[in-house]
mmCIF file of C-alpha atoms in Angstrom:
data_model
loop_
_atom_site.group_PDB
_atom_site.id
_atom_site.type_symbol
_atom_site.label_atom_id
_atom_site.label_comp_id
_atom_site.label_asym_id
_atom_site.label_seq_id
_atom_site.Cartn_x
_atom_site.Cartn_y
_atom_site.Cartn_z
ATOM 1 C CA MET A 1 -90.700 129.128 -103.543
ATOM 2 C CA VAL A 2 -90.188 128.409 -100.215
ATOM 3 C CA GLY A 3 -91.549 131.255 -97.832
ATOM 4 C CA GLY A 4 -93.207 134.349 -98.790
ATOM 5 C CA GLY A 5 -96.794 133.395 -97.650
ATOM 6 C CA ARG A 6 -99.534 135.497 -96.282
ATOM 7 C CA GLY A 7 -97.981 138.607 -94.581
ATOM 8 C CA ALA A 8 -94.481 138.377 -95.761
ATOM 9 C CA PHE A 9 -92.759 141.609 -97.319
ATOM 10 C CA ILE A 10 -89.840 140.150 -99.162
ATOM 11 C CA GLY A 11 -91.674 137.281 -100.998
ATOM 12 C CA GLY A 12 -94.000 139.442 -102.937
ATOM 13 C CA VAL A 13 -90.740 141.164 -104.124
ATOM 14 C CA HIS A 14 -89.331 137.868 -105.215
ATOM 15 C CA ARG A 15 -92.404 137.132 -107.259
ATOM 16 C CA ILE A 16 -92.724 140.312 -109.144
ATOM 17 C CA ALA A 17 -89.087 140.595 -109.969
ATOM 18 C CA ALA A 18 -88.990 137.117 -111.238
ATOM 19 C CA ALA A 19 -91.816 137.759 -113.270
ATOM 20 C CA ILE A 20 -91.050 141.268 -114.683
ATOM 21 C CA ASP A 21 -89.213 139.708 -117.990
ATOM 22 C CA GLY A 22 -91.468 136.612 -118.606
ATOM 23 C CA GLU A 23 -88.225 134.139 -117.881
ATOM 24 C CA ILE A 24 -89.616 132.508 -115.083
ATOM 25 C CA GLU A 25 -92.921 131.219 -114.107
ATOM 26 C CA LEU A 26 -94.023 130.226 -110.269
ATOM 27 C CA VAL A 27 -95.404 126.941 -110.619
ATOM 28 C CA CYS A 28 -95.436 125.395 -106.673
ATOM 29 C CA GLY A 29 -94.298 126.325 -103.219
ATOM 30 C CA ALA A 30 -94.180 125.961 -99.564
ATOM 31 C CA PHE A 31 -95.207 129.387 -98.384
ATOM 32 C CA SER A 32 -94.859 128.887 -94.866
ATOM 33 C CA SER A 33 -93.911 126.708 -92.113
ATOM 34 C CA THR A 34 -97.536 126.430 -91.096
ATOM 35 C CA PRO A 35 -99.229 123.837 -93.823
ATOM 36 C CA GLU A 36 -102.543 125.132 -93.387
ATOM 37 C CA LYS A 37 -101.082 128.814 -93.971
ATOM 38 C CA SER A 38 -98.766 127.640 -97.214
ATOM 39 C CA LYS A 39 -101.892 125.930 -98.717
ATOM 40 C CA ALA A 40 -103.642 129.017 -98.289
ATOM 41 C CA SER A 41 -100.883 131.293 -99.763
ATOM 42 C CA GLY A 42 -100.736 128.939 -102.973
ATOM 43 C CA GLU A 43 -104.719 129.662 -103.382
ATOM 44 C CA ASP A 44 -103.943 133.255 -103.138
ATOM 45 C CA LEU A 45 -101.596 133.050 -106.094
ATOM 46 C CA MET A 46 -103.998 130.658 -108.177
ATOM 47 C CA LEU A 47 -101.345 127.575 -108.296
ATOM 48 C CA PRO A 48 -102.980 124.318 -108.466
ATOM 49 C CA ALA A 49 -103.921 122.643 -104.916
ATOM 50 C CA GLU A 50 -101.534 119.506 -105.635
ATOM 51 C CA ARG A 51 -98.427 121.797 -105.865
ATOM 52 C CA CYS A 52 -99.119 123.828 -102.758
ATOM 53 C CA TYR A 53 -96.908 121.778 -100.326
ATOM 54 C CA GLY A 54 -97.060 121.666 -96.209
ATOM 55 C CA ASP A 55 -93.202 121.881 -96.320
ATOM 56 C CA PHE A 56 -90.253 122.337 -98.081
ATOM 57 C CA LYS A 57 -89.366 118.684 -98.194
ATOM 58 C CA GLU A 58 -92.740 117.422 -99.222
ATOM 59 C CA MET A 59 -92.431 119.983 -102.114
ATOM 60 C CA ILE A 60 -88.694 118.764 -103.485
ATOM 61 C CA GLN A 61 -89.531 114.788 -102.732
ATOM 62 C CA LYS A 62 -93.189 115.550 -104.905
ATOM 63 C CA GLU A 63 -91.659 117.590 -107.822
ATOM 64 C CA LYS A 64 -88.951 115.761 -108.439
ATOM 65 C CA ARG A 65 -90.791 112.626 -109.548
ATOM 66 C CA ARG A 66 -93.101 114.990 -111.869
ATOM 67 C CA LYS A 67 -92.464 115.197 -115.773
ATOM 68 C CA ASP A 68 -93.097 118.686 -115.613
ATOM 69 C CA ARG A 69 -91.231 119.250 -112.543
ATOM 70 C CA MET A 70 -89.850 122.587 -111.173
ATOM 71 C CA ASP A 71 -86.278 123.679 -112.952
ATOM 72 C CA ALA A 72 -85.091 125.578 -109.532
ATOM 73 C CA ILE A 73 -86.302 127.172 -105.980
ATOM 74 C CA SER A 74 -86.420 130.510 -104.380
ATOM 75 C CA ILE A 75 -86.019 130.525 -100.839
ATOM 76 C CA VAL A 76 -87.188 133.780 -99.216
ATOM 77 C CA THR A 77 -87.512 132.400 -95.449
ATOM 78 C CA PRO A 78 -85.939 133.750 -92.564
ATOM 79 C CA ASN A 79 -82.079 133.185 -92.062
ATOM 80 C CA HIS A 80 -82.196 130.257 -90.131
ATOM 81 C CA MET A 81 -84.272 128.488 -93.014
ATOM 82 C CA HIS A 82 -81.958 129.512 -95.617
ATOM 83 C CA PHE A 83 -79.473 126.344 -95.534
ATOM 84 C CA ALA A 84 -81.924 123.137 -95.140
ATOM 85 C CA PRO A 85 -84.101 123.889 -98.514
ATOM 86 C CA ALA A 86 -80.751 124.928 -100.374
ATOM 87 C CA LYS A 87 -79.197 121.870 -99.275
ATOM 88 C CA MET A 88 -81.860 119.322 -100.262
ATOM 89 C CA ALA A 89 -83.056 121.114 -103.331
ATOM 90 C CA LEU A 90 -79.096 120.885 -104.634
ATOM 91 C CA GLU A 91 -78.984 117.399 -103.757
ATOM 92 C CA ASN A 92 -82.056 116.521 -105.710
ATOM 93 C CA GLY A 93 -81.060 118.272 -108.877
ATOM 94 C CA PHE A 94 -82.721 122.028 -108.443
ATOM 95 C CA HIS A 95 -81.081 125.287 -108.916
ATOM 96 C CA VAL A 96 -81.172 127.606 -106.083
ATOM 97 C CA ILE A 97 -81.852 131.499 -105.637
ATOM 98 C CA CYS A 98 -81.661 132.377 -102.140
ATOM 99 C CA ASP A 99 -82.360 135.752 -100.211
ATOM 100 C CA LYS A 100 -79.356 137.114 -98.044
ATOM 101 C CA PRO A 101 -77.629 136.764 -95.908
ATOM 102 C CA VAL A 102 -76.876 133.197 -97.453
ATOM 103 C CA THR A 103 -77.439 131.011 -94.225
ATOM 104 C CA PHE A 104 -77.679 131.215 -90.591
ATOM 105 C CA SER A 105 -73.535 130.890 -89.863
ATOM 106 C CA LEU A 106 -70.417 130.857 -91.897
ATOM 107 C CA PRO A 107 -69.987 127.322 -91.205
ATOM 108 C CA GLU A 108 -73.268 126.827 -93.193
ATOM 109 C CA ALA A 109 -72.007 128.875 -95.781
ATOM 110 C CA LYS A 110 -69.150 127.186 -96.663
ATOM 111 C CA LYS A 111 -70.861 123.838 -96.330
ATOM 112 C CA LEU A 112 -73.205 124.860 -98.989
ATOM 113 C CA LYS A 113 -70.054 126.099 -101.192
ATOM 114 C CA ASP A 114 -69.082 122.402 -101.106
ATOM 115 C CA ILE A 115 -72.651 121.053 -102.020
ATOM 116 C CA ILE A 116 -72.773 123.369 -104.822
ATOM 117 C CA GLU A 117 -69.685 122.469 -106.427
ATOM 118 C CA LYS A 118 -69.887 118.945 -106.182
ATOM 119 C CA THR A 119 -73.503 119.234 -107.754
ATOM 120 C CA GLY A 120 -72.477 121.650 -110.425
ATOM 121 C CA LEU A 121 -75.649 123.641 -110.236
ATOM 122 C CA THR A 122 -76.453 127.225 -110.259
ATOM 123 C CA PHE A 123 -76.462 129.033 -107.023
ATOM 124 C CA ALA A 124 -77.520 132.741 -106.967
ATOM 125 C CA LEU A 125 -77.794 135.370 -104.101
ATOM 126 C CA THR A 126 -80.360 138.176 -104.274
ATOM 127 C CA HIS A 127 -77.711 141.072 -103.172
ATOM 128 C CA ASN A 128 -80.322 142.828 -105.694
ATOM 129 C CA TYR A 129 -78.642 146.170 -105.024
ATOM 130 C CA THR A 130 -75.855 145.367 -107.518
ATOM 131 C CA GLY A 131 -78.874 144.520 -110.196
ATOM 132 C CA TYR A 132 -78.868 149.069 -110.835
ATOM 133 C CA ALA A 133 -77.973 150.021 -114.265
ATOM 134 C CA MET A 134 -75.873 152.696 -112.623
ATOM 135 C CA VAL A 135 -74.322 150.635 -110.048
ATOM 136 C CA LYS A 136 -73.092 148.580 -113.168
ATOM 137 C CA GLU A 137 -71.953 151.622 -114.745
ATOM 138 C CA ALA A 138 -69.860 152.878 -111.497
ATOM 139 C CA ARG A 139 -68.453 149.307 -111.640
ATOM 140 C CA GLN A 140 -67.197 149.638 -115.025
ATOM 141 C CA LEU A 141 -65.712 153.399 -114.527
ATOM 142 C CA VAL A 142 -63.564 151.843 -111.768
ATOM 143 C CA LYS A 143 -62.642 148.811 -114.015
ATOM 144 C CA SER A 144 -61.939 151.473 -116.784
ATOM 145 C CA GLY A 145 -59.338 153.644 -114.617
ATOM 146 C CA VAL A 146 -61.502 156.698 -114.555
ATOM 147 C CA LEU A 147 -60.649 157.368 -110.680
ATOM 148 C CA GLY A 148 -57.798 155.842 -110.856
ATOM 149 C CA THR A 149 -56.137 154.161 -107.626
ATOM 150 C CA ILE A 150 -58.926 153.945 -105.256
ATOM 151 C CA ARG A 151 -58.327 155.696 -101.785
ATOM 152 C CA LYS A 152 -61.437 155.786 -99.775
ATOM 153 C CA VAL A 153 -64.725 154.022 -99.600
ATOM 154 C CA VAL A 154 -67.779 155.512 -97.726
ATOM 155 C CA VAL A 155 -70.745 153.179 -97.600
ATOM 156 C CA GLU A 156 -73.710 153.907 -95.732
ATOM 157 C CA TYR A 157 -76.928 152.134 -94.806
ATOM 158 C CA PRO A 158 -79.270 154.197 -92.533
ATOM 159 C CA GLN A 159 -82.945 153.099 -91.869
ATOM 160 C CA GLY A 160 -85.239 154.258 -88.889
ATOM 161 C CA TRP A 161 -87.823 151.823 -88.644
ATOM 162 C CA LEU A 162 -86.223 150.005 -85.813
ATOM 163 C CA SER A 163 -86.341 153.201 -83.669
ATOM 164 C CA PHE A 164 -88.498 151.454 -81.101
ATOM 165 C CA PRO A 165 -89.086 148.303 -80.059
ATOM 166 C CA ILE A 166 -91.848 147.278 -82.360
ATOM 167 C CA GLU A 167 -90.757 143.445 -82.272
ATOM 168 C CA LYS A 168 -92.328 143.521 -78.819
ATOM 169 C CA GLU A 169 -95.950 145.017 -80.814
ATOM 170 C CA GLY A 170 -96.362 142.289 -82.964
ATOM 171 C CA ALA A 171 -94.558 143.234 -85.969
ATOM 172 C CA LYS A 172 -93.762 140.111 -87.782
ATOM 173 C CA GLN A 173 -90.448 141.650 -89.575
ATOM 174 C CA ALA A 174 -89.100 143.194 -86.768
ATOM 175 C CA GLU A 175 -89.821 140.210 -84.682
ATOM 176 C CA TRP A 176 -87.372 137.375 -86.678
ATOM 177 C CA ARG A 177 -85.166 139.663 -87.372
ATOM 178 C CA THR A 178 -84.302 140.926 -83.705
ATOM 179 C CA ASP A 179 -84.344 136.945 -82.856
ATOM 180 C CA PRO A 180 -81.238 135.571 -82.485
ATOM 181 C CA LYS A 181 -82.715 131.945 -83.018
ATOM 182 C CA ARG A 182 -83.910 132.913 -86.488
ATOM 183 C CA SER A 183 -81.883 135.968 -87.653
ATOM 184 C CA GLY A 184 -78.005 134.643 -86.074
ATOM 185 C CA ILE A 185 -75.681 136.223 -84.248
ATOM 186 C CA ALA A 186 -76.459 139.738 -85.572
ATOM 187 C CA GLY A 187 -79.373 142.179 -86.632
ATOM 188 C CA ALA A 188 -78.560 145.219 -88.533
ATOM 189 C CA VAL A 189 -75.281 144.207 -89.445
ATOM 190 C CA GLY A 190 -76.659 141.073 -91.045
ATOM 191 C CA ASP A 191 -79.518 142.629 -92.366
ATOM 192 C CA ILE A 192 -78.372 145.584 -94.136
ATOM 193 C CA GLY A 193 -74.447 145.887 -93.207
ATOM 194 C CA THR A 194 -74.020 142.763 -95.578
ATOM 195 C CA HIS A 195 -75.721 144.698 -98.490
ATOM 196 C CA ALA A 196 -73.493 147.866 -97.792
ATOM 197 C CA GLU A 197 -70.088 145.541 -97.445
ATOM 198 C CA ASN A 198 -71.403 143.570 -100.913
ATOM 199 C CA LEU A 199 -72.292 147.149 -102.683
ATOM 200 C CA ALA A 200 -68.531 147.986 -101.924
ATOM 201 C CA GLU A 201 -66.529 145.295 -102.932
ATOM 202 C CA TYR A 202 -68.731 144.819 -106.150
ATOM 203 C CA ILE A 203 -68.408 148.321 -107.215
ATOM 204 C CA THR A 204 -64.538 148.723 -106.643
ATOM 205 C CA GLY A 205 -63.706 145.215 -107.145
ATOM 206 C CA LEU A 206 -61.642 145.447 -103.848
ATOM 207 C CA LYS A 207 -61.679 143.056 -100.907
ATOM 208 C CA ILE A 208 -61.819 144.067 -97.275
ATOM 209 C CA THR A 209 -58.789 142.364 -95.307
ATOM 210 C CA GLU A 210 -59.334 144.086 -91.388
ATOM 211 C CA LEU A 211 -62.155 146.281 -90.113
ATOM 212 C CA CYS A 212 -62.654 147.782 -86.682
ATOM 213 C CA ALA A 213 -66.071 147.758 -85.619
ATOM 214 C CA ASP A 214 -68.168 149.812 -82.858
ATOM 215 C CA VAL A 215 -71.450 147.460 -82.430
ATOM 216 C CA SER A 216 -74.455 148.729 -80.575
ATOM 217 C CA ARG A 217 -77.768 147.742 -79.253
ATOM 218 C CA VAL A 218 -79.876 151.297 -78.760
ATOM 219 C CA VAL A 219 -82.845 150.147 -78.073
ATOM 220 C CA GLU A 220 -83.322 149.077 -74.400
ATOM 221 C CA GLY A 221 -83.853 145.361 -74.420
ATOM 222 C CA ARG A 222 -83.141 144.626 -77.770
ATOM 223 C CA VAL A 223 -80.868 141.204 -78.001
ATOM 224 C CA LEU A 224 -79.131 141.852 -81.105
ATOM 225 C CA ASP A 225 -77.149 145.172 -82.995
ATOM 226 C CA ASP A 226 -79.550 147.676 -84.129
ATOM 227 C CA ASP A 227 -76.358 150.333 -85.158
ATOM 228 C CA ALA A 228 -72.965 149.549 -86.283
ATOM 229 C CA ASN A 229 -69.839 151.842 -87.263
ATOM 230 C CA VAL A 230 -66.919 150.456 -88.820
ATOM 231 C CA LEU A 231 -63.472 151.357 -90.016
ATOM 232 C CA LEU A 232 -62.264 149.160 -93.435
ATOM 233 C CA HIS A 233 -58.598 148.467 -94.674
ATOM 234 C CA PHE A 234 -59.092 147.232 -98.314
ATOM 235 C CA ASP A 235 -56.495 145.026 -99.965
ATOM 236 C CA ASN A 236 -55.333 147.539 -102.192
ATOM 237 C CA GLY A 237 -54.324 149.724 -99.016
ATOM 238 C CA ALA A 238 -57.499 152.056 -99.455
ATOM 239 C CA LYS A 239 -59.495 153.108 -96.201
ATOM 240 C CA GLY A 240 -63.070 153.018 -95.776
ATOM 241 C CA ILE A 241 -66.169 153.509 -93.576
ATOM 242 C CA LEU A 242 -69.269 151.650 -93.242
ATOM 243 C CA HIS A 243 -72.027 152.668 -91.167
ATOM 244 C CA CYS A 244 -75.411 150.569 -90.825
ATOM 245 C CA SER A 245 -77.994 151.529 -88.521
ATOM 246 C CA GLN A 246 -81.834 150.821 -88.091
ATOM 247 C CA ILE A 247 -82.451 153.252 -85.506
ATOM 248 C CA CYS A 248 -81.994 156.569 -87.569
ATOM 249 C CA ASN A 249 -85.257 157.922 -87.034
ATOM 250 C CA GLY A 250 -86.117 159.941 -90.548
ATOM 251 C CA ASP A 251 -84.095 157.544 -92.899
ATOM 252 C CA TRP A 252 -86.118 155.221 -94.778
ATOM 253 C CA ASN A 253 -83.765 153.008 -96.957
ATOM 254 C CA GLY A 254 -80.853 155.399 -97.504
ATOM 255 C CA LEU A 255 -78.093 153.179 -98.946
ATOM 256 C CA ASN A 256 -75.617 155.124 -100.602
ATOM 257 C CA ILE A 257 -71.535 154.876 -101.396
ATOM 258 C CA ARG A 258 -68.863 157.384 -102.602
ATOM 259 C CA VAL A 259 -65.721 155.947 -103.949
ATOM 260 C CA TYR A 260 -62.774 158.414 -103.760
ATOM 261 C CA GLY A 261 -59.699 157.440 -106.337
ATOM 262 C CA GLU A 262 -56.770 159.629 -106.995
ATOM 263 C CA LEU A 263 -58.601 161.075 -110.268
ATOM 264 C CA GLY A 264 -61.858 161.552 -108.828
ATOM 265 C CA THR A 265 -65.261 160.749 -106.996
ATOM 266 C CA LEU A 266 -68.216 158.246 -108.014
ATOM 267 C CA GLN A 267 -71.324 158.700 -105.720
ATOM 268 C CA TRP A 268 -74.912 156.907 -105.774
ATOM 269 C CA HIS A 269 -77.929 156.732 -103.672
ATOM 270 C CA GLN A 270 -80.398 153.898 -103.560
ATOM 271 C CA GLU A 271 -83.282 156.590 -103.050
ATOM 272 C CA LYS A 272 -82.335 158.164 -106.218
ATOM 273 C CA PRO A 273 -80.753 155.311 -108.045
ATOM 274 C CA GLN A 274 -81.191 157.023 -111.556
ATOM 275 C CA TYR A 275 -78.443 159.427 -110.874
ATOM 276 C CA LEU A 276 -74.478 158.415 -110.754
ATOM 277 C CA HIS A 277 -72.266 161.361 -110.000
ATOM 278 C CA HIS A 278 -68.997 161.599 -111.092
ATOM 279 C CA LYS A 279 -67.039 164.650 -109.524
ATOM 280 C CA THR A 280 -63.576 166.131 -110.224
ATOM 281 C CA ILE A 281 -61.663 168.834 -109.029
ATOM 282 C CA ASP A 282 -62.415 170.237 -112.352
ATOM 283 C CA GLY A 283 -65.799 169.187 -113.196
ATOM 284 C CA TYR A 284 -69.131 167.071 -112.662
ATOM 285 C CA GLN A 285 -71.029 164.637 -114.684
ATOM 286 C CA ILE A 286 -74.021 162.695 -113.790
ATOM 287 C CA TYR A 287 -74.716 159.566 -115.382
ATOM 288 C CA GLN A 288 -78.355 158.057 -116.025
ATOM 289 C CA PRO A 289 -79.794 155.006 -117.805
ATOM 290 C CA SER A 290 -79.995 155.478 -121.393
ATOM 291 C CA VAL A 291 -78.686 158.731 -121.762
ATOM 292 C CA GLY A 292 -75.390 159.265 -123.599
ATOM 293 C CA LYS A 293 -72.622 156.707 -123.959
ATOM 294 C CA LEU A 294 -72.471 154.036 -121.088
ATOM 295 C CA SER A 295 -70.904 150.471 -120.544
ATOM 296 C CA ASP A 296 -72.753 147.605 -122.408
ATOM 297 C CA SER A 297 -73.018 146.409 -118.584
ATOM 298 C CA ALA A 298 -75.255 149.269 -117.718
ATOM 299 C CA ASN A 299 -76.995 148.898 -120.998
ATOM 300 C CA ALA A 300 -77.661 145.493 -120.923
ATOM 301 C CA HIS A 301 -79.125 146.050 -117.531
ATOM 302 C CA THR A 302 -81.748 149.025 -118.794
ATOM 303 C CA ARG A 303 -85.080 147.830 -120.093
ATOM 304 C CA ILE A 304 -86.604 151.233 -121.127
ATOM 305 C CA PRO A 305 -85.482 154.480 -123.164
ATOM 306 C CA PHE A 306 -84.582 157.460 -120.928
ATOM 307 C CA GLY A 307 -86.853 159.272 -119.277
ATOM 308 C CA HIS A 308 -88.953 156.492 -117.768
ATOM 309 C CA PRO A 309 -87.158 155.857 -114.433
ATOM 310 C CA GLU A 310 -86.168 152.182 -113.205
ATOM 311 C CA GLY A 311 -86.189 151.467 -109.736
ATOM 312 C CA TYR A 312 -85.863 148.863 -107.097
ATOM 313 C CA LEU A 313 -88.021 146.030 -108.618
ATOM 314 C CA GLU A 314 -86.185 146.323 -111.698
ATOM 315 C CA ALA A 315 -82.865 146.059 -109.984
ATOM 316 C CA PHE A 316 -84.114 142.765 -108.389
ATOM 317 C CA ALA A 317 -85.541 141.530 -111.503
ATOM 318 C CA ASN A 318 -81.901 141.564 -113.223
ATOM 319 C CA VAL A 319 -80.520 139.288 -110.453
ATOM 320 C CA TYR A 320 -83.571 136.873 -111.245
ATOM 321 C CA ARG A 321 -83.078 137.410 -115.179
ATOM 322 C CA ASN A 322 -79.657 136.669 -115.306
ATOM 323 C CA PHE A 323 -80.175 133.472 -112.845
ATOM 324 C CA ALA A 324 -82.668 132.232 -115.118
ATOM 325 C CA ARG A 325 -80.721 132.977 -118.452
ATOM 326 C CA THR A 326 -77.496 131.013 -116.639
ATOM 327 C CA VAL A 327 -79.713 128.044 -115.981
ATOM 328 C CA ARG A 328 -81.596 127.952 -119.259
ATOM 329 C CA LYS A 329 -78.361 127.974 -121.113
ATOM 330 C CA ARG A 330 -76.541 125.386 -118.950
ATOM 331 C CA MET A 331 -79.612 122.962 -119.061
ATOM 332 C CA ASN A 332 -79.269 123.413 -122.996
ATOM 333 C CA GLY A 333 -75.596 122.753 -122.815
ATOM 334 C CA GLU A 334 -74.917 126.494 -123.850
ATOM 335 C CA GLU A 335 -72.161 128.809 -122.298
ATOM 336 C CA PRO A 336 -73.717 131.603 -120.553
ATOM 337 C CA ASN A 337 -72.271 135.142 -121.427
ATOM 338 C CA GLU A 338 -70.261 137.585 -119.265
ATOM 339 C CA PHE A 339 -73.942 139.442 -118.576
ATOM 340 C CA ASP A 340 -76.094 136.460 -117.840
ATOM 341 C CA LEU A 341 -73.520 135.524 -115.085
ATOM 342 C CA ASP A 342 -73.414 138.962 -113.531
ATOM 343 C CA PHE A 343 -75.302 137.810 -110.495
ATOM 344 C CA PRO A 344 -73.972 137.264 -106.631
ATOM 345 C CA THR A 345 -73.007 133.882 -106.116
ATOM 346 C CA ILE A 346 -71.981 131.685 -102.836
ATOM 347 C CA ASP A 347 -68.814 133.388 -102.864
ATOM 348 C CA ASP A 348 -70.322 136.683 -101.990
ATOM 349 C CA GLY A 349 -72.820 134.795 -99.437
ATOM 350 C CA ILE A 350 -69.546 133.609 -97.699
ATOM 351 C CA ARG A 351 -68.049 136.849 -97.801
ATOM 352 C CA GLY A 352 -71.045 138.554 -96.424
ATOM 353 C CA MET A 353 -71.178 135.941 -93.366
ATOM 354 C CA GLN A 354 -67.353 136.463 -92.836
ATOM 355 C CA PHE A 355 -68.314 140.202 -92.552
ATOM 356 C CA VAL A 356 -71.051 139.560 -90.027
ATOM 357 C CA GLU A 357 -68.704 137.447 -87.860
ATOM 358 C CA THR A 358 -65.599 139.510 -87.984
ATOM 359 C CA VAL A 359 -67.793 142.877 -87.135
ATOM 360 C CA ILE A 360 -69.400 141.317 -84.127
ATOM 361 C CA ALA A 361 -66.210 139.667 -83.122
ATOM 362 C CA SER A 362 -64.496 142.913 -83.480
ATOM 363 C CA GLY A 363 -67.281 144.799 -81.376
ATOM 364 C CA LYS A 364 -66.933 142.583 -78.722
ATOM 365 C CA SER A 365 -63.024 142.778 -78.573
ATOM 366 C CA ASN A 366 -60.314 145.291 -77.310
ATOM 367 C CA SER A 367 -58.090 145.152 -80.385
ATOM 368 C CA LYS A 368 -58.295 148.088 -82.482
ATOM 369 C CA TRP A 369 -57.970 145.638 -85.888
ATOM 370 C CA VAL A 370 -59.595 142.502 -86.392
ATOM 371 C CA LYS A 371 -58.443 140.473 -89.271
ATOM 372 C CA PHE A 372 -61.168 139.124 -92.153
ATOM 373 C CA LYS A 373 -62.190 135.794 -91.149
ATOM 374 C CA ASN A 374 -61.809 132.933 -93.209
#
C-alpha cells in the first residue's frame, strides 16, 4: 500500500475491503510521505519492520528483489501522488489498484494508459459505488431493455461536510481536497462529481457527449469548487442533470440516481443501498439482494442470504475481489470471466478526468454547451 497511514481515512477502508474475502494480504507499505510516520503506521498494522518503507520508491525497488515479493500495489494517496507510484509499479512488473480520480490531470491519465497497455498488467480504479449488488442489477435491467430507450438521467451527490472552511482549522481530509497543488483543478467535481459521472455511465451504458456547467465556490476564501450543477447530453440523445456539492448542510453522503426510460424508471440511493426501485405508470417493484430472481451479476456480488444487509465496505470489497481474481488468473495463464473483469479500469479513470476538465472549462466559459474533452 502507498499512503493510508496514521490519520488517513480512506486507507483503512481500502484495507478492510481488500481483506473481506481473504484473497488479498497486506504484506508491505509506504504509508506516509514522512518516513518515520510510514514506519510507525506499518508497525500499527503489525507488518515486519523490514517491509515498512520510507517511500514508495524504496518499496518498489526492494520488493522486486524479494523471492516473496508483493504482487500488486494499492495507491490511496491524495490525487497528486497517484501517477508516480502507479507508473513505477507498472514499469517494475506490479499490478495496480488506485483510488479515484485516477491522476492529477488528464495528460497524466493518458500517459498511464499507455504504460498499462505496454506492460499488459492489470489496473483497477476504485469507483467503489459500482460494486453494490443493486447497482449491478440496475445495469442489467437497463441492458435487458426493461426501461426501453433511456430518455433522462438524474444523478446527485450532495454532502455537507465542507459547509464551513474547516480546511483552515486543521481538518486533514479537507486540507488536501481544497488545495489545488494536491487535488488538481477541481474540488467537489473531482472528489465526488466523478463518482456521479461514473455511476451514470456505468448503469446506463451511455456516454456523456457534451455538458453545460455552473461551478461555484460557495464558502468564502475557498480556492476550488465546492458546488456544481451540470446539464448533460448523452450519446443516444438522452438528457441529464448532475449535481454534486459539499456545502449541502444536513446531507451526509447522498449519492443517488434516477434513470428514466420510455417504459419506466429505476431509482437507487447509496444511503439505502439494499433497495432498487423500479417504477412504471402501472406499478412499483423493489429489488433487494438475494430476494427473488435477480441477474447473475447481482448474485455474483452478494455474499450473504436475504435479510442480512450488505453495504459500503462490501461494495468496495467487490472491486478488490474482482481485481484479485483477475490478477491471479492472469498470473496462472487463465482467462478471467465476465464477473472477474467487472471493475473500473483506466478507461473509466480517463473518462473521469475528461469530465473534470470539461466541467471546469464549461464553468469558466460563456458558451452554453461544451463538448466532452478528448
